[in-house]
CSV table of C-alpha atoms in Angstrom, one decimal:
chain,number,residue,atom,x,y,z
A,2,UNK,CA,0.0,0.0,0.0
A,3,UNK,CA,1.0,3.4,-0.1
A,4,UNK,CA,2.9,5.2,2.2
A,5,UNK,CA,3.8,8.6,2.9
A,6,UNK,CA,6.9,10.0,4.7
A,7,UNK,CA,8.0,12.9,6.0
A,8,UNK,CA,10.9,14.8,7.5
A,9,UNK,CA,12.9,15.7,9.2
A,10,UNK,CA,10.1,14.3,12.5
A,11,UNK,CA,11.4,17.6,14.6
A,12,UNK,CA,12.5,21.0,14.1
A,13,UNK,CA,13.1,23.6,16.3
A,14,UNK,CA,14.4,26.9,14.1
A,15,UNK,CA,15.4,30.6,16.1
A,16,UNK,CA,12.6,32.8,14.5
A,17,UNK,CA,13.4,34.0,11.9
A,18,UNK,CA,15.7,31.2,10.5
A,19,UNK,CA,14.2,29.6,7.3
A,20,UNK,CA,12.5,25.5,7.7
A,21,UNK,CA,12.0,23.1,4.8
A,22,UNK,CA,10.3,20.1,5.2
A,23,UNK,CA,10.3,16.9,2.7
A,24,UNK,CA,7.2,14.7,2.1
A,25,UNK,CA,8.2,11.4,0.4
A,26,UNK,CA,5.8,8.6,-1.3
A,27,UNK,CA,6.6,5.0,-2.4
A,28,UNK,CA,4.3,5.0,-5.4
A,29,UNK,CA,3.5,8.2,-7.8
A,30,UNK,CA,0.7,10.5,-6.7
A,31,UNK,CA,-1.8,12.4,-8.7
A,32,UNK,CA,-2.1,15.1,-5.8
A,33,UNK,CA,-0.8,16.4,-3.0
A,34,UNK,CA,-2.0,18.3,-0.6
A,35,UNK,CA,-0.4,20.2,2.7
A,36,UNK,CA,-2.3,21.1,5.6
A,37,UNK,CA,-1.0,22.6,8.9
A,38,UNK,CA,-1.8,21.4,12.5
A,39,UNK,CA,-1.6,24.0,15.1
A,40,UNK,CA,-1.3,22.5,19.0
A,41,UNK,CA,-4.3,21.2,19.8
A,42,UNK,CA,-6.0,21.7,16.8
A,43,UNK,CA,-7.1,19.9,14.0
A,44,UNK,CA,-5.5,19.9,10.3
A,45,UNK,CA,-6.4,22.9,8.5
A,46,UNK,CA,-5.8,22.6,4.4
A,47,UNK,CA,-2.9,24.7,3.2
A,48,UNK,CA,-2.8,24.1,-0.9
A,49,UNK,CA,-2.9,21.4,-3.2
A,50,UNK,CA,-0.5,20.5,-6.0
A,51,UNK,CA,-1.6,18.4,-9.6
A,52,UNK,CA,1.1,19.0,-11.4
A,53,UNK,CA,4.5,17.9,-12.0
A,54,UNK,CA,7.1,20.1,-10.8
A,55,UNK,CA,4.5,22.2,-9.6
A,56,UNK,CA,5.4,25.9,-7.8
A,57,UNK,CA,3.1,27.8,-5.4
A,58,UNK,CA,3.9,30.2,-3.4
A,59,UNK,CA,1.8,31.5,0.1
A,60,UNK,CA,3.3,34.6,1.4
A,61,UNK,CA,6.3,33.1,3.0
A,62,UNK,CA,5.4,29.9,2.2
A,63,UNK,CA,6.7,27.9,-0.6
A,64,UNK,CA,5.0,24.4,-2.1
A,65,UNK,CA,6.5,22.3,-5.0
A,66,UNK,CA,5.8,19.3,-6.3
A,67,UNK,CA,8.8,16.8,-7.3
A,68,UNK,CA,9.0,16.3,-11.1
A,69,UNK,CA,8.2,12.8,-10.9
A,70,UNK,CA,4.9,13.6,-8.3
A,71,UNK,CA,6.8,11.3,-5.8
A,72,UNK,CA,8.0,14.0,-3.5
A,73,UNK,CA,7.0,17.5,-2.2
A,74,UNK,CA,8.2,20.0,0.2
A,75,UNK,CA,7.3,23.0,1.8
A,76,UNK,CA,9.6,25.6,2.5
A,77,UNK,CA,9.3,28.6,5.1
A,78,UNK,CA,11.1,32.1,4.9
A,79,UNK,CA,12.1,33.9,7.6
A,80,UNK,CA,10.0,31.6,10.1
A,81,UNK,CA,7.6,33.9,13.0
A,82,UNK,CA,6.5,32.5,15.9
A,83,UNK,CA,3.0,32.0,14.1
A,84,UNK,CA,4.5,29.1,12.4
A,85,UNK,CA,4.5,26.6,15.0
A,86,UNK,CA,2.9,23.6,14.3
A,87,UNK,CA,2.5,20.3,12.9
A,88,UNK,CA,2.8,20.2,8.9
A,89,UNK,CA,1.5,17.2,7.5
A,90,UNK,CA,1.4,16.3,3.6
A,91,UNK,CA,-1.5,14.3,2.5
A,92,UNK,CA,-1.2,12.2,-0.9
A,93,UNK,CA,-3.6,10.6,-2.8
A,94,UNK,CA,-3.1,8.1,-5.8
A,95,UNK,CA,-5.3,7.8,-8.9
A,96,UNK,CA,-8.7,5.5,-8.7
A,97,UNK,CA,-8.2,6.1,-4.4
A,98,UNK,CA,-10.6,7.8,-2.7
A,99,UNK,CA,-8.9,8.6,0.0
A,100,UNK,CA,-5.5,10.6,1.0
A,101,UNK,CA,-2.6,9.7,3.1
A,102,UNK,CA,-1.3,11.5,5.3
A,103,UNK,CA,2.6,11.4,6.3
A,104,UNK,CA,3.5,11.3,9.6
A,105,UNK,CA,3.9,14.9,10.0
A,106,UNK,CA,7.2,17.5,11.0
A,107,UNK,CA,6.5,19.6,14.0
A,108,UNK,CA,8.1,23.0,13.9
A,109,UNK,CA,8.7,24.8,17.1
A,110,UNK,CA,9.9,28.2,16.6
A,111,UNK,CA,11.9,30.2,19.4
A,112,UNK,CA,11.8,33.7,19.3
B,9,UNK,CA,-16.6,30.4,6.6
B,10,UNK,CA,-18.4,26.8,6.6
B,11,UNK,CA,-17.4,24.9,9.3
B,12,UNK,CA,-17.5,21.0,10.0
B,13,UNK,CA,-18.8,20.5,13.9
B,14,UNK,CA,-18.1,18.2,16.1
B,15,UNK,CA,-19.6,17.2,19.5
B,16,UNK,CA,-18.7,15.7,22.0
B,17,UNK,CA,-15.3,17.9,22.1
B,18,UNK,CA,-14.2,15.2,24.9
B,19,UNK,CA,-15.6,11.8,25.7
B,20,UNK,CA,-14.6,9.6,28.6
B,21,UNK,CA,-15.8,6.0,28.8
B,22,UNK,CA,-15.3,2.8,30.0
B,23,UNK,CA,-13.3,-0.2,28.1
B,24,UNK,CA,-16.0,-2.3,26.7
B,25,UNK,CA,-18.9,0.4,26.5
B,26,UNK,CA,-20.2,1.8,23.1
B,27,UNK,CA,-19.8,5.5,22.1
B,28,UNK,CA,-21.2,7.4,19.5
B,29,UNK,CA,-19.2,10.2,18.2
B,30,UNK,CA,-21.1,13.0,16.0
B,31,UNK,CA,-20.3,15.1,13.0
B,32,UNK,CA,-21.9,17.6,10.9
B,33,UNK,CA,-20.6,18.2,7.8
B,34,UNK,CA,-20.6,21.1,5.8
B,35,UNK,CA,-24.0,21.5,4.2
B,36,UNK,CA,-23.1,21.0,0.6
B,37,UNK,CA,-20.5,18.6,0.5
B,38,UNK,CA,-20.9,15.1,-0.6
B,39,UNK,CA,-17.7,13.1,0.7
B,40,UNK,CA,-17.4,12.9,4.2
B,41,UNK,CA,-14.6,10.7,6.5
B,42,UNK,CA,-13.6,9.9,9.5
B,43,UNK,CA,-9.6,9.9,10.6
B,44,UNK,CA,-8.1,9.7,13.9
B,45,UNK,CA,-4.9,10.4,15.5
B,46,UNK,CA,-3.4,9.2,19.0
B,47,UNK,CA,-1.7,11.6,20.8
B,48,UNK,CA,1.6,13.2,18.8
B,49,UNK,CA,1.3,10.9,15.9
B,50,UNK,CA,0.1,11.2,12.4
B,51,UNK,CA,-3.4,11.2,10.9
B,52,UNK,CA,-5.1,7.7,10.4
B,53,UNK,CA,-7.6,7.4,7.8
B,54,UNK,CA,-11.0,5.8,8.6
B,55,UNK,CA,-13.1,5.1,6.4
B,56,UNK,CA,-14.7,6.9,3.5
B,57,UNK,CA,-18.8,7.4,2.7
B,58,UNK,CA,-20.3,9.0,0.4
B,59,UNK,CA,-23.5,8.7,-1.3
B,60,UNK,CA,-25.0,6.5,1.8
B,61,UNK,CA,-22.3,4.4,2.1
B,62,UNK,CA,-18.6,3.4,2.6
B,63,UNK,CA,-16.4,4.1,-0.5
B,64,UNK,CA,-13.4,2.9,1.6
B,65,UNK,CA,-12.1,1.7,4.7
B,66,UNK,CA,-8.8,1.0,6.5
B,67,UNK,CA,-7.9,-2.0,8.3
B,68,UNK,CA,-8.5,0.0,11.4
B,69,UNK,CA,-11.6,0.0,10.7
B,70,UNK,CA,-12.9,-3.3,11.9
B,71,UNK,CA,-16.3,-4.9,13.1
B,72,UNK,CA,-16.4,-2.9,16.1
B,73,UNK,CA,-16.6,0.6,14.2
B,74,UNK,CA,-19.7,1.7,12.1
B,75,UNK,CA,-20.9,4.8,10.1
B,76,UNK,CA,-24.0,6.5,10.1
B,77,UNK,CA,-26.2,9.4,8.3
B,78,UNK,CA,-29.4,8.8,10.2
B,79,UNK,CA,-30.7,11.9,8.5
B,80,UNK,CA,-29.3,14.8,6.2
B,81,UNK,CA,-27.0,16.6,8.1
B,82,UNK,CA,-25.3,14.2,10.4
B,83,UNK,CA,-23.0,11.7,10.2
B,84,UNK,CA,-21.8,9.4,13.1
B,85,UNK,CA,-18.9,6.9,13.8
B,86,UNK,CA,-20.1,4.2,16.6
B,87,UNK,CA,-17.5,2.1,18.3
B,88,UNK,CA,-19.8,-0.4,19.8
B,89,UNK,CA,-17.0,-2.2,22.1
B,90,UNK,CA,-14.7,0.4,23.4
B,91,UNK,CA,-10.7,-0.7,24.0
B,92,UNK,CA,-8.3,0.9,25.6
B,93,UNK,CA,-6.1,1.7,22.5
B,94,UNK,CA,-8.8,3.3,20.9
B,95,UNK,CA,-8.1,6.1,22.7
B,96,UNK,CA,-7.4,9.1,20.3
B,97,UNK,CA,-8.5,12.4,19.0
B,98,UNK,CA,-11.3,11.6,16.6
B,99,UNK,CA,-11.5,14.1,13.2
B,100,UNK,CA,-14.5,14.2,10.9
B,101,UNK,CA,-13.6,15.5,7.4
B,102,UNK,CA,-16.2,16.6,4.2
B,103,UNK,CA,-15.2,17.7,0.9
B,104,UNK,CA,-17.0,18.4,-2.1
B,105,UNK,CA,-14.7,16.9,-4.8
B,106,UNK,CA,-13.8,13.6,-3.2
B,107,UNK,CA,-11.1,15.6,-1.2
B,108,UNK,CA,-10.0,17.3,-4.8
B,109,UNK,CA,-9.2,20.9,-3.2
B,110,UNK,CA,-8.6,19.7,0.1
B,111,UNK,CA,-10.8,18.5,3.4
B,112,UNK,CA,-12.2,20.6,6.0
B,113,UNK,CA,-12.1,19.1,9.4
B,114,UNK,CA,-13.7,19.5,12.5
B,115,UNK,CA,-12.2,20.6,15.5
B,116,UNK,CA,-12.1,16.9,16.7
B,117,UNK,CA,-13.5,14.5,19.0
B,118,UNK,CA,-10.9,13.4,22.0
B,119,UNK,CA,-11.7,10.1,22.9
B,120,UNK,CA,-10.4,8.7,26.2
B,121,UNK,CA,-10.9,4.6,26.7
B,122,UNK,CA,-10.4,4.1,31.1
């Protein structure tokens, strides 16, 4: 079955340092999607990406899709105190109805 | 902005009883799920329904977990034999593309199994 990974698990950044994490699948993925996760919250839907090599951009945030839709990452600039949070990518494969989600890369940020 | 609701927020019950967790999803959307994650770990996927009935399930989702729309507007997970491991944070989610666009999830159910 499919599965989705994601790293690094941790990552504590000084505010205002950058943070990049990578979301990896075992089989090729029609979409992906990023939602955030802040403490004791639920998962709130960030963007979605359909497209091979894919760019979009959110503020400081920055989404791209891997050339071979196997891999995605989301990038932070200049990370604020805001940020904290769990970021999870969710994947989904064609003729699936549903996504999975990777285990998730909590950000603390220390101002 | 639409909201998917959840109630209980927070459930406490005794291994073996049956609980009933509720959900309504946004009004116009037509897929609706159910994940859960324990404490600090990632999002488990449920099961799927849509058009009055499962589209999917995990292997999670066993004999002791059922789904529900009694009526137009809500939509229930029962977990007729509670076990202590099935204690978790319990998310509804509803979309109106089969997740095409992203889910909206409620703010969460958190289950506790004594």
């Amino acid at each position: 079955g499919q599965q989705v990974m994601q790293i690094p698990q941790y990552q504590h950044v000084q505010e205002g340092e950058d943070f990049t994490t990578y979301c990896n699948s075992s089989t090729t993925l029609s979409n992906i999607q990023w939602y955030k996760q802040r403490p004791g919250g639920h998962p709130v839907f960030l963007i979605q990406l359909v497209k091979s090599g894919e760019v979009k951009k959110q503020k400081r945030l920055t989404f791209q899709f891997g050339e071979a839709k196997k891999n995605s990452s989301l990038h932070i600039t200049a990370t604020q105190t805001t940020d904290v949070g769990t970021y999870f990518c969710a994947g989904l494969e064609d003729n699936f109805n549903k996504f999975y989600f990777g285990s998730g890369t909590k950000l603390n940020v220390k101002p | 902005e639409p909201e998917v609701t959840q109630t209980p927020s927070h459930q406490v019950t005794q291994m073996g009883q049956e609980v009933i967790l509720r959900c309504v999803p946004i009004s116009n959307h037509l897929y609706f799920y159910w994940y859960r994650q324990i404490l600090g770990q990632k999002v488990e996927f449920l099961v799927s329904f849509y058009n009055n009935e499962i589209s999917e399930k995990s292997e999670i989702f066993d004999d002791q977990f059922s789904v529900e729309r009694p009526d137009g507007s809500n939509f229930t997970l029962k977990i007729r034999s509670t076990k202590l491991e099935d204690s978790a944070m319990y998310f509804c989610a509803s979309s109106d593309t089969r997740g095409l666009g992203g889910y909206t999830f409620g703010s969460g159910t958190r289950l506790t199994v004594v």
